[in-house]
XYZ file of C-alpha atoms in Angstrom:
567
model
C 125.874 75.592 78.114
C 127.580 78.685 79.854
C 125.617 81.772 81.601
C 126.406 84.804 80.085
C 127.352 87.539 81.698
C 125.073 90.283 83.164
C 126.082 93.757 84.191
C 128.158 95.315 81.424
C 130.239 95.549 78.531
C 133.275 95.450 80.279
C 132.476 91.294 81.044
C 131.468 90.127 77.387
C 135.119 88.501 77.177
C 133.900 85.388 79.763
C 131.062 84.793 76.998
C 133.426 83.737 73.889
C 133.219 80.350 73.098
C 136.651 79.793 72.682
C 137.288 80.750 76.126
C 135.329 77.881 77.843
C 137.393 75.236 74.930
C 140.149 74.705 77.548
C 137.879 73.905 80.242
C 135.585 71.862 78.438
C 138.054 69.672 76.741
C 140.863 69.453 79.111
C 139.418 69.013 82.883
C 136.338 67.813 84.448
C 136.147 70.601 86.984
C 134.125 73.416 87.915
C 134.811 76.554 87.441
C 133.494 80.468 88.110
C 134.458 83.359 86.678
C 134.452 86.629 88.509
C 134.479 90.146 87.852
C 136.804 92.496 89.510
C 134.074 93.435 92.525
C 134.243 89.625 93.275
C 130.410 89.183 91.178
C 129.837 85.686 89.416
C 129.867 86.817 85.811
C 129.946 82.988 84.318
C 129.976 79.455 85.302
C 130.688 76.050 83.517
C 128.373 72.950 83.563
C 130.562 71.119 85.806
C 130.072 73.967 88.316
C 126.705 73.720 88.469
C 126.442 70.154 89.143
C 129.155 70.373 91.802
C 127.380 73.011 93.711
C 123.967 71.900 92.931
C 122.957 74.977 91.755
C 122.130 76.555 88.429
C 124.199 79.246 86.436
C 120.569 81.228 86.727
C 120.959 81.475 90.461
C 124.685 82.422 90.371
C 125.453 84.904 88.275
C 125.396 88.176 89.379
C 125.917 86.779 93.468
C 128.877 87.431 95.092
C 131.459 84.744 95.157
C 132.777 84.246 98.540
C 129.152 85.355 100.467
C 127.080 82.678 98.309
C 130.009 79.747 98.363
C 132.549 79.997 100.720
C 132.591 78.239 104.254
C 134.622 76.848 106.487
C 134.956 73.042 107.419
C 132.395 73.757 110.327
C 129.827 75.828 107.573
C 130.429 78.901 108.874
C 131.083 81.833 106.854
C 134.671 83.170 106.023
C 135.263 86.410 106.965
C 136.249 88.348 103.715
C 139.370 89.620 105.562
C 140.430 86.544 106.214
C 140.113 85.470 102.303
C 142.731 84.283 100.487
C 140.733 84.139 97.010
C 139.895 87.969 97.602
C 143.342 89.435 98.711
C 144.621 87.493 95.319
C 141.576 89.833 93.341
C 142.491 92.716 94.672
C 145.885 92.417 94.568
C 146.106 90.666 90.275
C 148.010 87.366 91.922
C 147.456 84.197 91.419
C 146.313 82.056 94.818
C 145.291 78.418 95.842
C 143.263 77.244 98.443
C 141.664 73.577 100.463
C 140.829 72.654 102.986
C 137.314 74.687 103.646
C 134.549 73.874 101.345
C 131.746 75.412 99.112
C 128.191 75.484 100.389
C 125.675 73.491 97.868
C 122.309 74.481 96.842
C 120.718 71.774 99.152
C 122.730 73.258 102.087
C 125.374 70.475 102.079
C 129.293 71.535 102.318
C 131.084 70.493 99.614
C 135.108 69.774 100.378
C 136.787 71.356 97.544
C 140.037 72.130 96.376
C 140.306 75.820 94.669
C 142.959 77.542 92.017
C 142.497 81.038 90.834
C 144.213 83.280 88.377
C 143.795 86.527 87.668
C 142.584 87.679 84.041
C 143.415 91.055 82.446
C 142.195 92.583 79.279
C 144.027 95.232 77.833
C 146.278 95.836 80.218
C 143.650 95.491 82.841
C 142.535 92.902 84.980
C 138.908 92.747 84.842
C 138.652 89.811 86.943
C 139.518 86.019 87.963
C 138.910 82.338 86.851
C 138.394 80.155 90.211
C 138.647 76.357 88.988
C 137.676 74.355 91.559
C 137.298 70.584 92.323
C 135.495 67.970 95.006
C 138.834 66.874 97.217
C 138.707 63.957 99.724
C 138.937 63.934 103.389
C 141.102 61.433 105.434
C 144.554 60.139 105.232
C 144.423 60.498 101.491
C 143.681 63.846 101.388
C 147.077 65.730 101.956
C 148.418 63.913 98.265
C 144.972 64.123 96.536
C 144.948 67.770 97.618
C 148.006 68.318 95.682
C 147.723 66.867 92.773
C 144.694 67.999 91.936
C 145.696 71.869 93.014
C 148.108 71.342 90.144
C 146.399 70.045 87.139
C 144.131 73.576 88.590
C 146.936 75.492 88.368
C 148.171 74.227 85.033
C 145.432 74.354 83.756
C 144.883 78.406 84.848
C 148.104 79.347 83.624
C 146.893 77.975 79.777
C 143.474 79.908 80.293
C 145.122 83.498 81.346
C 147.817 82.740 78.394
C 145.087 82.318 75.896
C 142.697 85.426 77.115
C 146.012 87.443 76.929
C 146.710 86.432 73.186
C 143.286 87.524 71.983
C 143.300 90.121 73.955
C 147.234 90.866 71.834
C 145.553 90.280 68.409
C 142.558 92.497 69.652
C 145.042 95.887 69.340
C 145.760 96.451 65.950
C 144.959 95.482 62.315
C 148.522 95.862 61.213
C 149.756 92.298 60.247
C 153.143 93.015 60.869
C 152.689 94.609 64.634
C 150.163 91.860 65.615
C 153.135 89.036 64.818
C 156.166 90.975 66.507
C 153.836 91.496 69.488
C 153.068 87.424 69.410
C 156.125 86.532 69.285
C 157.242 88.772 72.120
C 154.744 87.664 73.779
C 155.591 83.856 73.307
C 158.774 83.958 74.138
C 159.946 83.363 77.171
C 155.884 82.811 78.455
C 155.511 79.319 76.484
C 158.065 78.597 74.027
C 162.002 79.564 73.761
C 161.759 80.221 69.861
C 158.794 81.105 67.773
C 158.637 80.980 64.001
C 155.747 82.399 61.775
C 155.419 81.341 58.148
C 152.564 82.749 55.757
C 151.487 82.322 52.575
C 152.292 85.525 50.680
C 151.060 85.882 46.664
C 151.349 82.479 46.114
C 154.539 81.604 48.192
C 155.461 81.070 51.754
C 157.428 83.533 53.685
C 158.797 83.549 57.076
C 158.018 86.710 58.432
C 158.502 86.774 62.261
C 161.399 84.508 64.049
C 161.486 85.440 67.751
C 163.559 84.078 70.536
C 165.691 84.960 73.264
C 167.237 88.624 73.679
C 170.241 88.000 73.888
C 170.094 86.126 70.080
C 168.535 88.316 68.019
C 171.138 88.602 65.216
C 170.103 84.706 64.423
C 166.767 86.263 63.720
C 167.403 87.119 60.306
C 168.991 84.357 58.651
C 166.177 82.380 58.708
C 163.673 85.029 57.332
C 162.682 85.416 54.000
C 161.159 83.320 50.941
C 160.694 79.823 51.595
C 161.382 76.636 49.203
C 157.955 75.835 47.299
C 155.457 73.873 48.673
C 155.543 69.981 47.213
C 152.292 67.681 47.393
C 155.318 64.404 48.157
C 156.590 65.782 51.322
C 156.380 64.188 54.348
C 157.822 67.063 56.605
C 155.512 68.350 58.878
C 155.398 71.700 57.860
C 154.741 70.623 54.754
C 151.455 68.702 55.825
C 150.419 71.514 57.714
C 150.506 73.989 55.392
C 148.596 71.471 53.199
C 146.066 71.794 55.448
C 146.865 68.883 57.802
C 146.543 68.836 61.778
C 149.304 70.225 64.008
C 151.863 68.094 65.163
C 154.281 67.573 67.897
C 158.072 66.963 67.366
C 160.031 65.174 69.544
C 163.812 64.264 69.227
C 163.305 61.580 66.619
C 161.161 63.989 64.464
C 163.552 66.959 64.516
C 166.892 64.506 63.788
C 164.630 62.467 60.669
C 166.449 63.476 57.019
C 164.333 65.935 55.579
C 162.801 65.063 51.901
C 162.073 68.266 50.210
C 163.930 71.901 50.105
C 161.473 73.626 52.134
C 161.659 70.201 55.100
C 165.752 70.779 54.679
C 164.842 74.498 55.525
C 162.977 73.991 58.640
C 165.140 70.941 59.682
C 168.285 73.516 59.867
C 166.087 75.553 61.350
C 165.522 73.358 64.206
C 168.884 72.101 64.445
C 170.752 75.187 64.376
C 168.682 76.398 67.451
C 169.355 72.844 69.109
C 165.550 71.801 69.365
C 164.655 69.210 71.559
C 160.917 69.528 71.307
C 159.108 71.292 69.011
C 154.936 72.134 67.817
C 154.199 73.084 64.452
C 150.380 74.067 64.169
C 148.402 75.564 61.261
C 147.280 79.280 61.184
C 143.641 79.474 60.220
C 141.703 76.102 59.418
C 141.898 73.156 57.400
C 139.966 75.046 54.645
C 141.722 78.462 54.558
C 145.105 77.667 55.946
C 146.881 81.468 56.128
C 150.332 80.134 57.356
C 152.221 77.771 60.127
C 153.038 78.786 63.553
C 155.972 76.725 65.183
C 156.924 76.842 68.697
C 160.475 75.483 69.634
C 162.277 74.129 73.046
C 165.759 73.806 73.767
C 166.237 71.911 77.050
C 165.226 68.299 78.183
C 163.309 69.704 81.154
C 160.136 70.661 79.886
C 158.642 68.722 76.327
C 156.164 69.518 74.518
C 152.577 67.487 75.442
C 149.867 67.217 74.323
C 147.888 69.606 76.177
C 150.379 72.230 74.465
C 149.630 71.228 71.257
C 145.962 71.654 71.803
C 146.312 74.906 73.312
C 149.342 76.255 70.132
C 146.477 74.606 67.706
C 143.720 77.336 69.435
C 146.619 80.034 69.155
C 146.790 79.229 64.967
C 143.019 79.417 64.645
C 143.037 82.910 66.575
C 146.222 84.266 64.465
C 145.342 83.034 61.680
C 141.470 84.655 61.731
C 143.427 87.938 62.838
C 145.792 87.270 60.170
C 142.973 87.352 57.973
C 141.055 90.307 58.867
C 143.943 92.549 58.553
C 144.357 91.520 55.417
C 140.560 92.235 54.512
C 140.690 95.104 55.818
C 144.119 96.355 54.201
C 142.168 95.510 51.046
C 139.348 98.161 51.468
C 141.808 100.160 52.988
C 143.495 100.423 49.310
C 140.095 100.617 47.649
C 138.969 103.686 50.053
C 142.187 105.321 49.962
C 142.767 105.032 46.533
C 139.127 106.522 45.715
C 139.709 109.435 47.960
C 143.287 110.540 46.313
C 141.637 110.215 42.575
C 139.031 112.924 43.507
C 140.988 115.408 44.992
C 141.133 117.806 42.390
C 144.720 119.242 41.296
C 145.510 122.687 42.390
C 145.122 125.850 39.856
C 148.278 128.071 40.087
C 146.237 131.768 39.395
C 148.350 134.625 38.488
C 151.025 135.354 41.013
C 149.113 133.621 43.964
C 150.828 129.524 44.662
C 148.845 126.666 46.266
C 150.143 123.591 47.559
C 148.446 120.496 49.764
C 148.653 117.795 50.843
C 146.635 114.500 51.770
C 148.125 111.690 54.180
C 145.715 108.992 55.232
C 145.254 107.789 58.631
C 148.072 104.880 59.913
C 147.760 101.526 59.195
C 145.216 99.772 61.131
C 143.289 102.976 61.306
C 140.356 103.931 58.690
C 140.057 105.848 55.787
C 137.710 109.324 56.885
C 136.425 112.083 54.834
C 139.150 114.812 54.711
C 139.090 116.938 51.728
C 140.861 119.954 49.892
C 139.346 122.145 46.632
C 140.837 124.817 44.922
C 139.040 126.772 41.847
C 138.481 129.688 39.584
C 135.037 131.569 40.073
C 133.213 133.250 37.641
C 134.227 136.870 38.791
C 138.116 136.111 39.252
C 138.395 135.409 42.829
C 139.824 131.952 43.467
C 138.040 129.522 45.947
C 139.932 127.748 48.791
C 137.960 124.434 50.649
C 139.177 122.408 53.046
C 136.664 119.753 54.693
C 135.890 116.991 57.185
C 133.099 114.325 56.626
C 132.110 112.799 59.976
C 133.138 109.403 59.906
C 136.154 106.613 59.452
C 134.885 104.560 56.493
C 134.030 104.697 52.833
C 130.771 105.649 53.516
C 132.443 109.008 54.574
C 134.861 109.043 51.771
C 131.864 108.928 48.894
C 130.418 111.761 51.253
C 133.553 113.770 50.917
C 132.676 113.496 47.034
C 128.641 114.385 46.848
C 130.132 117.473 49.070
C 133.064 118.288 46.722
C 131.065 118.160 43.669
C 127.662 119.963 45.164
C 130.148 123.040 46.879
C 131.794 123.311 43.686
C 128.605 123.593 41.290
C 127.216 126.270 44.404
C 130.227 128.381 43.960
C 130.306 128.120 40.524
C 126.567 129.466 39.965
C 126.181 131.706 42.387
C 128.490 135.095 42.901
C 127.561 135.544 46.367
C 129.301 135.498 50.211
C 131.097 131.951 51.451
C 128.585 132.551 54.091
C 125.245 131.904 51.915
C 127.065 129.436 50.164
C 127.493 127.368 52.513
C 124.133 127.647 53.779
C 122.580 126.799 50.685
C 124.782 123.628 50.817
C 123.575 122.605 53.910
C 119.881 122.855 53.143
C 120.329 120.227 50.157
C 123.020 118.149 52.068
C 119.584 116.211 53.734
C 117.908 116.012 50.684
C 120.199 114.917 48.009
C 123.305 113.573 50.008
C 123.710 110.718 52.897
C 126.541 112.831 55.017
C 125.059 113.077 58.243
C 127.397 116.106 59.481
C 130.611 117.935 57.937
C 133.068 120.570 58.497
C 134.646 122.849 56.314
C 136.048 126.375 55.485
C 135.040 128.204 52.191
C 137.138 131.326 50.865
C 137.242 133.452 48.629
C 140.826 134.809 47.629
C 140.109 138.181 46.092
C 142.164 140.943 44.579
C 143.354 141.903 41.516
C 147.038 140.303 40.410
C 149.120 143.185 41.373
C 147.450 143.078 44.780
C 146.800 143.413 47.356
C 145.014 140.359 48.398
C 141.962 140.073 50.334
C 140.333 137.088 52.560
C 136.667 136.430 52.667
C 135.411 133.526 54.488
C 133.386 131.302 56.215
C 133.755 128.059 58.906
C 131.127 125.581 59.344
C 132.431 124.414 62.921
C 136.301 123.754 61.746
C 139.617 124.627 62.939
C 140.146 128.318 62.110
C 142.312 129.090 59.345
C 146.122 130.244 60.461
C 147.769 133.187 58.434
C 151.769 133.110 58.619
C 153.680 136.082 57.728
C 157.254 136.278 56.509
C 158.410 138.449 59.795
C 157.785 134.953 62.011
C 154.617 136.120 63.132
C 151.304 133.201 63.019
C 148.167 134.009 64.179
C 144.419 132.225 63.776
C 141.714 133.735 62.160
C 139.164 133.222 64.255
C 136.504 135.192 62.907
C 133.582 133.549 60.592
C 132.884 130.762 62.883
C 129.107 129.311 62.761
C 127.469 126.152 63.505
C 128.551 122.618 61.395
C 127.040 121.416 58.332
C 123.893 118.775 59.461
C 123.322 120.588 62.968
C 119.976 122.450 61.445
C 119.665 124.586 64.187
C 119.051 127.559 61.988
C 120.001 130.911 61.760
C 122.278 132.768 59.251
C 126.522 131.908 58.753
C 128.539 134.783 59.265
C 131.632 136.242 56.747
C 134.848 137.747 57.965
C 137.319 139.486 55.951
C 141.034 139.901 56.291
C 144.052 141.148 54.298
C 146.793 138.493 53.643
C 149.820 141.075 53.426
C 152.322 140.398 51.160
C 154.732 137.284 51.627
C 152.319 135.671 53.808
C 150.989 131.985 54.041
C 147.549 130.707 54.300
C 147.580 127.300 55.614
C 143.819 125.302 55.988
C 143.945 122.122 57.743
C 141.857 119.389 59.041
C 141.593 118.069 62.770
C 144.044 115.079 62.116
C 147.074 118.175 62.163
C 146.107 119.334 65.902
C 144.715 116.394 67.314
C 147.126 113.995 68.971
C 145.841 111.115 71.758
C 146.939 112.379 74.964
C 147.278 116.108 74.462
C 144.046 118.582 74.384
C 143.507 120.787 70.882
C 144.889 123.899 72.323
C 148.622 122.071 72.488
C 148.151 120.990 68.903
C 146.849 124.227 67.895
C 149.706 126.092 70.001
C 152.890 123.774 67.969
C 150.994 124.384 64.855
C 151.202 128.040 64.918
C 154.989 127.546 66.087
C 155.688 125.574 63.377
C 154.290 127.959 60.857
C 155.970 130.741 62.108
C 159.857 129.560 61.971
C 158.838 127.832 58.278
C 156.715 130.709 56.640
C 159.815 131.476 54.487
C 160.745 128.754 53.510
C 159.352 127.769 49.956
C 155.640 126.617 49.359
C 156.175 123.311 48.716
C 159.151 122.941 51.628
C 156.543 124.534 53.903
C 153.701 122.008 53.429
C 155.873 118.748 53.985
C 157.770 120.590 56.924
C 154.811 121.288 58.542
C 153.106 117.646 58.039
C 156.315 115.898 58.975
C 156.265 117.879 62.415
C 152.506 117.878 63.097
C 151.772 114.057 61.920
C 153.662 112.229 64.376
C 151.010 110.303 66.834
C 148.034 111.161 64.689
C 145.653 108.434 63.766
C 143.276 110.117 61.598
C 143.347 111.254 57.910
C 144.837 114.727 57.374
C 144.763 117.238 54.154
C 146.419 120.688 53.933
C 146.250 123.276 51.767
C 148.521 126.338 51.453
C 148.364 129.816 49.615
C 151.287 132.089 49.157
C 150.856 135.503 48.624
C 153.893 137.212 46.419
C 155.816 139.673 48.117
């Protein structure tokens, strides 16, 4: 029924079927998207059979040069264009009296609303409803009410293309309902209440309303009453999996019949509801939770068309609802798989190691960061640390074909990190599914009344960083070669240093420097800071001190491992 769009990525949100529901359902009127050049990305049936035209011969014209005239059919000049000064500028703007020229040449009187429609933060374009208006004596009144059912009308579109666009940020449950409700309130509702069912009870979990209240907030949070089949209330119904329903006066005063109706019937008392919407989250089969929107004055009910538009709201929370909960699930599964094979740390002779793993925040993805320590065969000890490419658990089981394939290498052959590493990557195509990796191999040798000596290698990752107990921190650079999976050839290269006595060996993945919004140097530069002032403070002290500075605005997986030399 709708064009698509053409000409980018950027445009795919006019597509959605959800998006044309309001239009479809609610008003008989044509309307055009456009995209923030003023280009016809979609239009509705109605549209087409206003302008006698089809969405085939639209899309991808611009607006104003293919539609809009004046009375007299001559062309507007875009200067003088009140529907593009409101794109450029994000406003919203209204127009009539001119007309829109029809595919058989005839001018078609129309009255015109637009609004503007962001995404993320950004407007991306604007949604021009528009409508055949009258001419005559008649027209001045027929003008206006039809401009606003447009603008009504609009205002609901923009308001639901800016509440997907709110459960579109994050996969954190808790985030996605505080930003709702902000959202909500004052925009549509004066108090919003979110209930969910929770291991087999309900909770409410979010209760928003007006600044200046918030205390009142969190009495009526917590652990619902149970659920009765008998109730008549009409949360109750709803989250029985019944249709949403609109409160008025007589509704919110009736006595309630069950604990939980008592609950939400002080509830809407207490905030002196006059009108109120209680709509299910998810659908009749899979109902996640209730959604209730509440008004306080006599000005402005409840109707029906806000009922329809709060029911689309609970279908979109509760779907989002639902996929952060999915995907909080494999979150656990992933995570939970990648602590149990990190292997624990060997303590040899007078030489301490310490890490540390911390996944990636909530509504981020499990990766591929690991840490190895082990005995060789000839005494030295081994030190890995290692980054799978990829966010998933597909990069998680490649973390552990590396682990156990480097450690069976090492094990069986007494030879450089450097040819190692090399023979690693030559079977990592053959026997493994990682498509690239980083890592460091080392070899701590020496014998146990020192001194200590580093040999190692790096397969395109951060260098390691070597803190000594004078407050000095510097990077070994040395050893640096090309990453695991690149298969451009040619040898890996060794470097050697001496870690003096006292000193700290710290290996690290990516997630430590890299922070959105500063560049790997900055990350790198606080790092080595860091080190310094804490490289005499105890092992263990060290490692969390270091990951509770670093971590802050990182949203990728991060493992550590330290070696302290004795002094």
């Amino acid at each position: 029924m709708v064009q698509d769009a053409v000409g980018g990525e950027g445009r795919q949100w006019a597509a959605g079927p959800a998006f044309w529901r309001e239009v479809f359902d609610h008003l008989g009127a044509g309307l055009a998207v456009v995209d923030s050049s003023g280009l016809i990305v979609a239009v509705n049936p109605a549209a087409e059979e206003l302008l006698g035209r089809t969405a085939g011969v639209m899309v991808g014209e611009d607006f104003h040069d293919l539609l809009h005239r004046r009375t007299d059919g001559t062309v507007v000049p875009r200067e003088e264009c009140p529907l593009l000064a409101a794109l450029a500028l994000g406003i919203p703007a209204r127009g009539g009296g001119g007309g829109f020229l029809r595919g058989d040449g005839q001018l078609l009187p129309v009255v015109w609303s637009g609004a503007p429609v962001a995404r993320g933060g950004c407007r991306v374009g604007m949604t021009v409803l528009f409508a055949r208006t009258t001419v005559g004596r008649e027209a001045s009144e027929d003008r206006a009410s039809r401009v606003t059912a447009l603008e009504d009308l609009t205002g609901r579109m923009a308001l639901v293309a800016e509440i997907s666009a709110i459960l579109a940020q994050t996969l954190d449950t808790e985030e996605t309902l505080s930003r709702l409700g902000r959202f909500l309130v004052p925009r549509l509702t004066d108090w919003a209440a979110i209930d969910l069912r929770v291991e087999g009870e309900v909770r409410r979990v979010a209760v928003t309303g007006p600044e200046d209240r918030d205390a009142e907030r969190e009495a009526w949070q917590g652990t619902l009453p149970a659920v009765v089949e008998h109730s008549r209330s009409p949360l109750v119904r709803v989250l029985h999996g019944g249709e949403a329903v609109l409160l008025g006066p007589g509704e919110i005063a009736a006595p309630p019949d069950s604990a939980l109706a008592a609950v939400q019937a002080g509830f809407l008392q207490s905030l002196g509801a006059t009108s109120a919407v209680t709509v299910p989250l998810g659908t009749a089969r899979q109902v996640t939770g209730a959604l209730t929107l509440v008004r306080t004055g006599t000005a402005r009910p409840f109707d029906a068309a806000d009922l329809a538009l709060a029911g689309d709201m609970g279908r979109r929370v509760g779907l989002a609802i639902d996929n952060a909960r999915l995907f909080g699930r494999q979150r656990e599964i992933a995570e939970a798989m990648q602590r149990n094979l990190l292997a624990s740390l060997p303590q040899p002779g007078p030489l301490r190691l310490a890490a540390r793993y911390q996944p990636a925040p909530v509504g981020s993805q499990v990766g591929g960061d690991w840490y190895d320590a082990f005995p060789l065969r000839d005494g030295a000890t081994a030190l890995v640390i290692g980054d799978v490419v990829g966010h998933d658990l597909a990069a998680a089981a490649g973390m552990a074909q590396l682990h156990g394939m480097l450690r069976a290498l090492a094990w069986d052959r007494t030879r450089p990190p450097s040819a190692i590493v090399d023979r690693l990557d030559d079977a990592i195509p053959a026997i493994t599914s990682v498509p690239m990796a980083t890592l460091v191999l080392a070899r701590v040798e020496g014998p146990e009344s020192g001194p200590w000596r580093l040999r190692w290698t790096s397969a395109g990752h951060p260098p390691p960083l070597l803190a000594t107990p004078d407050g000095h921190a510097e990077y070994l650079e040395q050893g640096q070669s090309l990453l695991l999976g690149a298969r451009l050839g040619g040898g890996r290269l060794d470097a050697t240093a001496p870690l003096p006595p006292g000193s700290t060996l710290l290996l690290y993945t990516d997630g430590l420097v890299e922070v959105r919004g500063t560049d790997l140097d900055t990350g790198l530069g606080r790092l080595r800071r860091h080190a310094a002032a804490l490289a005499r403070r105890p092992l263990e002290e060290f490692c969390d001190q270091v990951l509770a500075r670093m971590s802050s605005g990182s949203t990728d997986d991060i493992a550590l491992l330290a070696l302290r030399v004795p002094d």
